[in-house]
Short mmCIF file of C-alpha atoms in Angstrom, two decimals:
data_model
loop_
_atom_site.label_atom_id
_atom_site.label_comp_id
_atom_site.label_asym_id
_atom_site.label_seq_id
_atom_site.Cartn_x
_atom_site.Cartn_y
_atom_site.Cartn_z
CA MET A 1 -9.11 -16.39 -28.05
CA LEU A 2 -9.92 -17.03 -24.39
CA SER A 3 -7.61 -19.26 -22.37
CA TYR A 4 -8.41 -20.57 -18.89
CA TYR A 5 -5.92 -21.84 -16.35
CA ARG A 6 -6.35 -23.20 -12.85
CA ARG A 7 -3.15 -23.18 -10.86
CA ARG A 8 -2.88 -24.90 -7.49
CA THR A 9 -0.33 -24.08 -4.82
CA PRO A 10 -0.44 -25.36 -1.23
CA GLY A 11 -3.40 -23.72 0.44
CA PHE A 12 -4.31 -21.64 -2.60
CA ILE A 13 -6.31 -22.14 -5.76
CA SER A 14 -6.04 -19.41 -8.35
CA ASP A 15 -8.25 -19.04 -11.39
CA ILE A 16 -6.57 -17.28 -14.29
CA ILE A 17 -8.22 -16.10 -17.45
CA ILE A 18 -6.18 -14.74 -20.35
CA MET A 19 -7.89 -13.10 -23.28
CA ARG A 20 -5.80 -12.96 -26.45
CA LEU A 21 -6.97 -10.43 -28.97
CA SER A 22 -6.18 -10.29 -32.66
CA PRO A 23 -3.17 -8.24 -33.84
CA VAL A 24 -5.45 -5.44 -34.97
CA SER A 25 -6.83 -5.01 -31.47
CA GLN A 26 -5.32 -2.20 -29.47
CA HIS A 27 -5.43 -3.55 -25.94
CA LEU A 28 -5.14 -6.75 -23.98
CA LEU A 29 -7.52 -7.07 -21.04
CA VAL A 30 -6.31 -9.19 -18.14
CA PHE A 31 -8.26 -10.16 -15.03
CA ILE A 32 -6.52 -11.88 -12.13
CA SER A 33 -7.96 -13.18 -8.92
CA VAL A 34 -6.55 -15.39 -6.22
CA LEU A 35 -9.15 -17.79 -4.82
CA SER A 36 -11.92 -16.48 -7.09
CA LEU A 37 -12.33 -14.38 -10.20
CA LYS A 38 -13.90 -11.00 -9.61
CA ILE A 39 -14.05 -8.07 -11.98
CA ILE A 40 -13.06 -4.80 -10.33
CA THR A 41 -13.78 -1.51 -12.02
CA TRP A 42 -11.69 1.57 -11.46
CA THR A 43 -12.28 5.26 -12.10
CA ASN A 44 -10.48 8.46 -11.17
CA SER A 45 -13.29 9.42 -8.82
CA ALA A 46 -13.10 6.03 -7.10
CA VAL A 47 -9.40 6.47 -6.43
CA SER A 48 -9.77 10.02 -5.12
CA ALA A 49 -12.56 8.80 -2.83
CA LEU A 50 -10.10 6.38 -1.22
CA PHE A 51 -8.01 9.16 0.24
CA TYR A 52 -8.67 10.53 3.68
CA PRO A 53 -8.68 14.36 3.94
CA PHE A 54 -5.24 15.83 3.36
CA GLY A 55 -3.37 18.99 2.48
CA SER A 56 -3.77 22.54 3.68
CA ALA A 57 -7.55 22.29 3.43
CA ALA A 58 -7.45 19.54 6.06
CA GLY A 59 -5.08 21.47 8.30
CA ASP A 60 -2.13 19.21 7.60
CA THR A 61 1.40 19.94 8.71
CA ILE A 62 3.56 20.07 5.58
CA ASN A 63 7.07 18.65 5.38
CA ALA A 64 9.82 20.95 4.19
CA ALA A 65 10.77 20.58 0.53
CA VAL A 66 14.11 18.89 1.18
CA ASP A 67 15.65 16.03 -0.76
CA ASP A 68 15.68 12.93 1.45
CA GLY A 69 14.13 15.00 4.23
CA SER A 70 11.78 14.07 7.05
CA SER A 71 9.33 15.62 9.42
CA SER A 72 10.45 16.65 12.87
CA VAL A 73 9.48 14.18 15.57
CA ILE A 74 5.68 13.89 15.77
CA GLN A 75 4.26 13.18 19.21
CA LEU A 76 1.27 10.90 18.82
CA LEU A 77 -1.96 11.89 20.52
CA SER A 78 -2.58 8.23 21.27
CA PRO A 79 -0.11 5.32 21.53
CA PHE A 80 0.16 3.13 18.44
CA LEU A 81 0.72 -0.59 18.91
CA PHE A 82 2.80 -2.04 16.09
CA PHE A 83 3.02 -5.76 16.75
CA ASP A 84 5.22 -6.16 19.86
CA ARG A 85 6.01 -2.48 20.43
CA THR A 86 3.99 0.56 21.46
CA TYR A 87 5.06 3.91 20.06
CA GLN A 88 4.40 7.46 21.22
CA GLN A 89 6.12 9.17 18.29
CA ILE A 90 6.62 8.86 14.54
CA TYR A 91 8.48 10.40 11.59
CA VAL A 92 7.10 10.97 8.10
CA ASN A 93 9.98 10.60 5.66
CA ASN A 94 9.85 12.29 2.27
CA ASN A 95 11.00 9.10 0.55
CA GLY A 96 7.69 7.39 1.21
CA HIS A 97 8.04 5.58 4.52
CA LEU A 98 7.29 5.99 8.22
CA THR A 99 9.73 5.27 11.04
CA PHE A 100 9.28 5.48 14.79
CA ASN A 101 12.58 5.89 16.64
CA GLU A 102 14.43 8.20 14.27
CA PRO A 103 14.00 9.90 10.90
CA SER A 104 15.28 8.16 7.78
CA SER A 105 16.98 9.78 4.80
CA ALA A 106 17.40 6.43 3.03
CA TYR A 107 16.36 6.70 -0.60
CA VAL A 108 17.17 3.10 -1.52
CA PRO A 109 14.60 0.82 0.13
CA TYR A 110 15.68 -2.21 2.07
CA SER A 111 14.42 -5.45 0.63
CA PHE A 112 11.91 -6.90 3.09
CA PRO A 113 12.57 -8.96 5.13
CA ALA A 114 15.51 -6.73 6.04
CA ARG A 115 16.00 -8.28 9.50
CA GLY A 116 17.02 -4.82 10.62
CA SER A 117 16.90 -2.83 13.83
CA GLN A 118 13.87 -0.64 13.17
CA ASP A 119 10.18 -0.91 12.43
CA ILE A 120 9.25 0.48 9.01
CA ILE A 121 5.94 1.17 7.31
CA ALA A 122 6.53 1.72 3.60
CA GLY A 123 3.65 3.24 1.68
CA LEU A 124 5.96 3.51 -1.32
CA TRP A 125 9.59 3.68 -0.28
CA THR A 126 11.69 4.97 -3.14
CA ASP A 127 13.76 7.99 -4.18
CA LEU A 128 11.14 10.74 -4.10
CA ASP A 129 11.83 14.47 -4.31
CA ASN A 130 9.30 17.04 -3.11
CA ARG A 131 11.44 20.01 -4.19
CA PRO A 132 10.34 20.32 -7.83
CA ARG A 133 6.74 19.27 -7.22
CA GLY A 134 4.40 17.62 -4.77
CA VAL A 135 3.55 17.90 -1.09
CA VAL A 136 4.26 15.56 1.81
CA SER A 137 1.95 16.22 4.75
CA TYR A 138 0.41 14.65 7.83
CA ASN A 139 -2.31 15.07 10.43
CA GLN A 140 -3.85 13.16 13.32
CA TYR A 141 -7.36 13.03 14.69
CA THR A 142 -9.08 11.99 17.90
CA SER A 143 -12.63 13.05 17.01
CA GLY A 144 -14.87 14.01 14.11
CA ASN A 145 -15.74 12.66 10.69
CA VAL A 146 -12.34 11.10 10.05
CA LEU A 147 -12.82 8.75 13.01
CA THR A 148 -16.31 7.89 11.81
CA ARG A 149 -14.96 7.03 8.40
CA ALA A 150 -12.09 4.98 9.85
CA THR A 151 -14.53 3.03 12.00
CA GLN A 152 -16.66 2.21 8.97
CA ASP A 153 -13.65 1.23 6.84
CA ILE A 154 -12.15 -1.10 9.42
CA ASN A 155 -15.46 -2.81 10.17
CA THR A 156 -15.94 -3.33 6.43
CA HIS A 157 -12.46 -4.72 5.86
CA PHE A 158 -12.26 -6.68 9.14
CA PRO A 159 -15.82 -7.77 10.03
CA ASN A 160 -16.88 -9.14 13.41
CA LEU A 161 -14.39 -7.04 15.40
CA TYR A 162 -17.01 -4.43 16.35
CA PHE A 163 -14.25 -1.86 16.15
CA THR A 164 -14.48 1.81 17.07
CA ALA A 165 -11.62 4.10 16.06
CA SER A 166 -10.31 6.46 18.72
CA TRP A 167 -7.28 7.82 16.85
CA VAL A 168 -6.26 8.24 13.20
CA PHE A 169 -2.95 9.39 11.72
CA VAL A 170 -2.87 10.31 8.03
CA ALA A 171 0.36 10.77 6.03
CA THR A 172 0.01 11.79 2.38
CA TRP A 173 2.43 12.06 -0.52
CA ASP A 174 0.53 14.14 -3.06
CA LYS A 175 1.83 14.32 -6.64
CA VAL A 176 5.45 14.03 -5.54
CA ALA A 177 8.15 13.64 -8.21
CA TYR A 178 10.82 10.99 -8.36
CA TYR A 179 14.36 12.24 -7.89
CA SER A 180 15.81 13.56 -11.19
CA LEU A 181 12.45 12.93 -12.91
CA THR A 182 10.75 16.25 -12.30
CA ASN A 183 7.80 15.63 -14.62
CA THR A 184 6.58 12.57 -12.72
CA GLU A 185 3.77 12.58 -10.16
CA THR A 186 3.09 9.92 -7.55
CA SER A 187 0.29 10.00 -4.97
CA PHE A 188 -0.36 7.66 -2.06
CA GLN A 189 -1.36 7.70 1.57
CA VAL A 190 -0.65 5.75 4.74
CA VAL A 191 -3.37 5.79 7.41
CA LEU A 192 -2.75 4.47 10.92
CA ILE A 193 -5.89 3.65 12.90
CA SER A 194 -6.24 2.50 16.49
CA GLY A 195 -8.93 1.86 19.08
CA ARG A 196 -8.91 -0.23 22.25
CA ASN A 197 -6.17 -2.81 21.66
CA PHE A 198 -6.56 -2.88 17.88
CA SER A 199 -4.20 -1.27 15.36
CA PHE A 200 -4.55 -1.09 11.59
CA ILE A 201 -2.82 0.35 8.55
CA LEU A 202 -4.52 1.43 5.35
CA MET A 203 -2.38 2.10 2.29
CA ASN A 204 -4.24 4.08 -0.38
CA TYR A 205 -2.83 4.48 -3.89
CA GLY A 206 -3.68 7.02 -6.55
CA ASP A 207 -1.68 7.65 -9.70
CA ILE A 208 1.78 6.09 -9.36
CA ALA A 209 4.35 6.90 -12.04
CA VAL A 210 6.57 4.11 -13.31
CA THR A 211 10.22 4.44 -12.40
CA ARG A 212 13.63 2.86 -12.72
CA HIS A 213 14.30 3.60 -9.06
CA LEU A 214 14.16 0.74 -6.59
CA VAL A 215 10.76 0.61 -4.89
CA GLN A 216 9.10 -1.22 -2.01
CA ALA A 217 5.66 -1.16 -0.40
CA GLY A 218 4.61 -3.00 2.75
CA TYR A 219 5.97 -3.17 6.27
CA ASP A 220 8.83 -4.75 8.19
CA THR A 221 9.47 -5.11 11.91
CA ILE A 222 12.64 -5.35 13.93
CA ASN A 223 14.37 -8.61 13.00
CA SER A 224 11.55 -9.12 10.46
CA THR A 225 9.44 -11.03 12.96
CA HIS A 226 6.50 -9.70 10.96
CA TYR A 227 6.72 -8.34 7.43
CA PHE A 228 4.68 -8.01 4.30
CA VAL A 229 5.53 -6.95 0.75
CA ILE A 230 2.64 -5.94 -1.47
CA PRO A 231 2.97 -8.31 -4.44
CA GLY A 232 4.55 -6.60 -7.43
CA SER A 233 5.45 -3.47 -5.47
CA ASN A 234 9.18 -4.00 -5.80
CA ASN A 235 9.11 -3.57 -9.58
CA GLY A 236 9.26 0.04 -10.71
CA SER A 237 8.14 -0.76 -14.25
CA SER A 238 4.78 -2.05 -13.01
CA ILE A 239 4.41 0.00 -9.82
CA SER A 240 1.54 2.00 -11.32
CA ASN A 241 -0.61 -1.12 -10.89
CA LEU A 242 -0.82 -0.40 -7.16
CA ARG A 243 -3.85 1.74 -7.88
CA ASN A 244 -5.65 -1.38 -9.15
CA SER A 245 -4.54 -3.99 -6.62
CA SER A 246 -6.07 -4.71 -3.23
CA ASN A 247 -6.43 -7.28 -0.48
CA VAL A 248 -9.84 -5.94 0.59
CA ASN A 249 -11.66 -5.82 -2.75
CA VAL A 250 -11.24 -2.03 -3.02
CA PRO A 251 -8.96 -1.11 -5.95
CA GLY A 252 -6.02 0.92 -4.73
CA ARG A 253 -6.31 -0.01 -1.05
CA TRP A 254 -4.37 -2.45 1.10
CA ALA A 255 -5.43 -2.98 4.71
CA PHE A 256 -3.53 -4.65 7.53
CA ARG A 257 -4.16 -5.42 11.16
CA VAL A 258 -0.85 -4.79 12.95
CA ASP A 259 -1.48 -5.13 16.68
CA GLY A 260 -0.30 -8.74 16.55
CA GLY A 261 -3.63 -10.09 17.73
CA SER A 262 -5.06 -13.47 16.87
CA ASN A 263 -5.26 -14.17 13.14
CA SER A 264 -3.96 -10.72 12.19
CA ASN A 265 -4.26 -10.37 8.41
CA LYS A 266 -5.01 -14.07 7.84
CA GLY A 267 -8.39 -13.27 6.39
CA ASN A 268 -7.10 -10.47 4.20
CA LEU A 269 -4.70 -12.08 1.76
CA THR A 270 -7.03 -12.48 -1.20
CA THR A 271 -5.80 -10.15 -3.90
CA HIS A 272 -7.92 -8.88 -6.75
CA TYR A 273 -6.13 -7.36 -9.68
CA HIS A 274 -7.48 -5.48 -12.66
CA GLN A 275 -5.05 -4.30 -15.31
CA PHE A 276 -5.16 -2.97 -18.84
CA VAL A 277 -1.99 -3.79 -20.76
CA HIS A 278 -1.18 -2.34 -24.14
CA HIS A 279 -0.53 -5.16 -26.55
CA HIS A 280 2.72 -3.59 -27.81
CA ASN A 281 4.19 -3.49 -24.30
CA VAL A 282 6.16 -6.70 -23.87
CA LEU A 283 5.23 -7.48 -20.26
CA TYR A 284 4.56 -11.19 -20.82
CA PRO A 285 1.25 -11.19 -18.94
CA GLU A 286 1.27 -14.98 -18.69
CA MET A 287 4.40 -14.69 -16.53
CA ILE A 288 2.73 -12.09 -14.33
CA LEU A 289 -0.35 -14.27 -13.95
CA LEU A 290 1.66 -17.30 -12.90
CA ARG A 291 3.83 -15.33 -10.49
CA TRP A 292 1.08 -13.71 -8.43
CA PRO A 293 -0.31 -16.91 -6.83
CA ARG A 294 3.21 -17.81 -5.65
CA GLU A 295 3.73 -14.35 -4.15
CA LEU A 296 0.39 -14.40 -2.34
CA ASN A 297 0.99 -17.93 -1.09
CA ALA A 298 4.33 -16.80 0.35
CA GLN A 299 2.61 -13.90 2.12
CA LYS A 300 0.01 -16.30 3.51
CA ASN A 301 2.70 -18.57 4.92
CA LYS A 302 4.34 -15.66 6.77
CA THR A 303 1.22 -15.10 8.85
CA ASN A 304 0.80 -18.72 9.87
#
């Protein structure tokens, strides 16, 4: 049976379709879209294509395999403007987040808005452990194919800016385990891109293992003047859906303009979501479908 819902919240209209299959069917197929219904397909090759070059083959610097560890201070080859502050350095923390003024060993993520004293970019902040498996690495570029690709991506995701990338920083967590769960693998990437007075963040997600650890993905500034939580990213039981969600119509990618310029991110809050849910897994998809428009509407209000 096919059910159709239209839910209105201030400033948002969300179309929701729920397909109920007979008990003998093996899967429930759910499509969600805020503002308009679009079907997004996903394949392993599509997800791997999201990632910028990484690892030893790309000449990355690799973080030491230390629980709750961090990189040493990384001097940026070009200043990075993050809303009201310009940074010349950064730290890549093994637990899935970037900080600017000092490294962070925190394995329990702050709930954004934290109204704290530091700027944080959280690709997937949780209790990760690169000792049993996985690699945390980083690199930065000021020329070459990576800049060409970044220029194309930003102009696709943020049209009419006529942007040209002059610097790219890539941090990758490749098949890293959760702490005490050595058989798990989680892969994601945070890409910082700048050029002229523009700054952007891409968050790319591959396979993300479910977890009981607390999780958080998004960003938060000092005093939470600006913050964003990727909808659903603070629920470890459904965190694997990051590889299917997007605000730029590319499954597994979230893109943000973070220089604080006019209308930053206002045009990029439409989320498309494509999920296969096993019918025996009691996730109450109707509840998920009704919750997402509220979450996206809240994110929209933060940018106004």
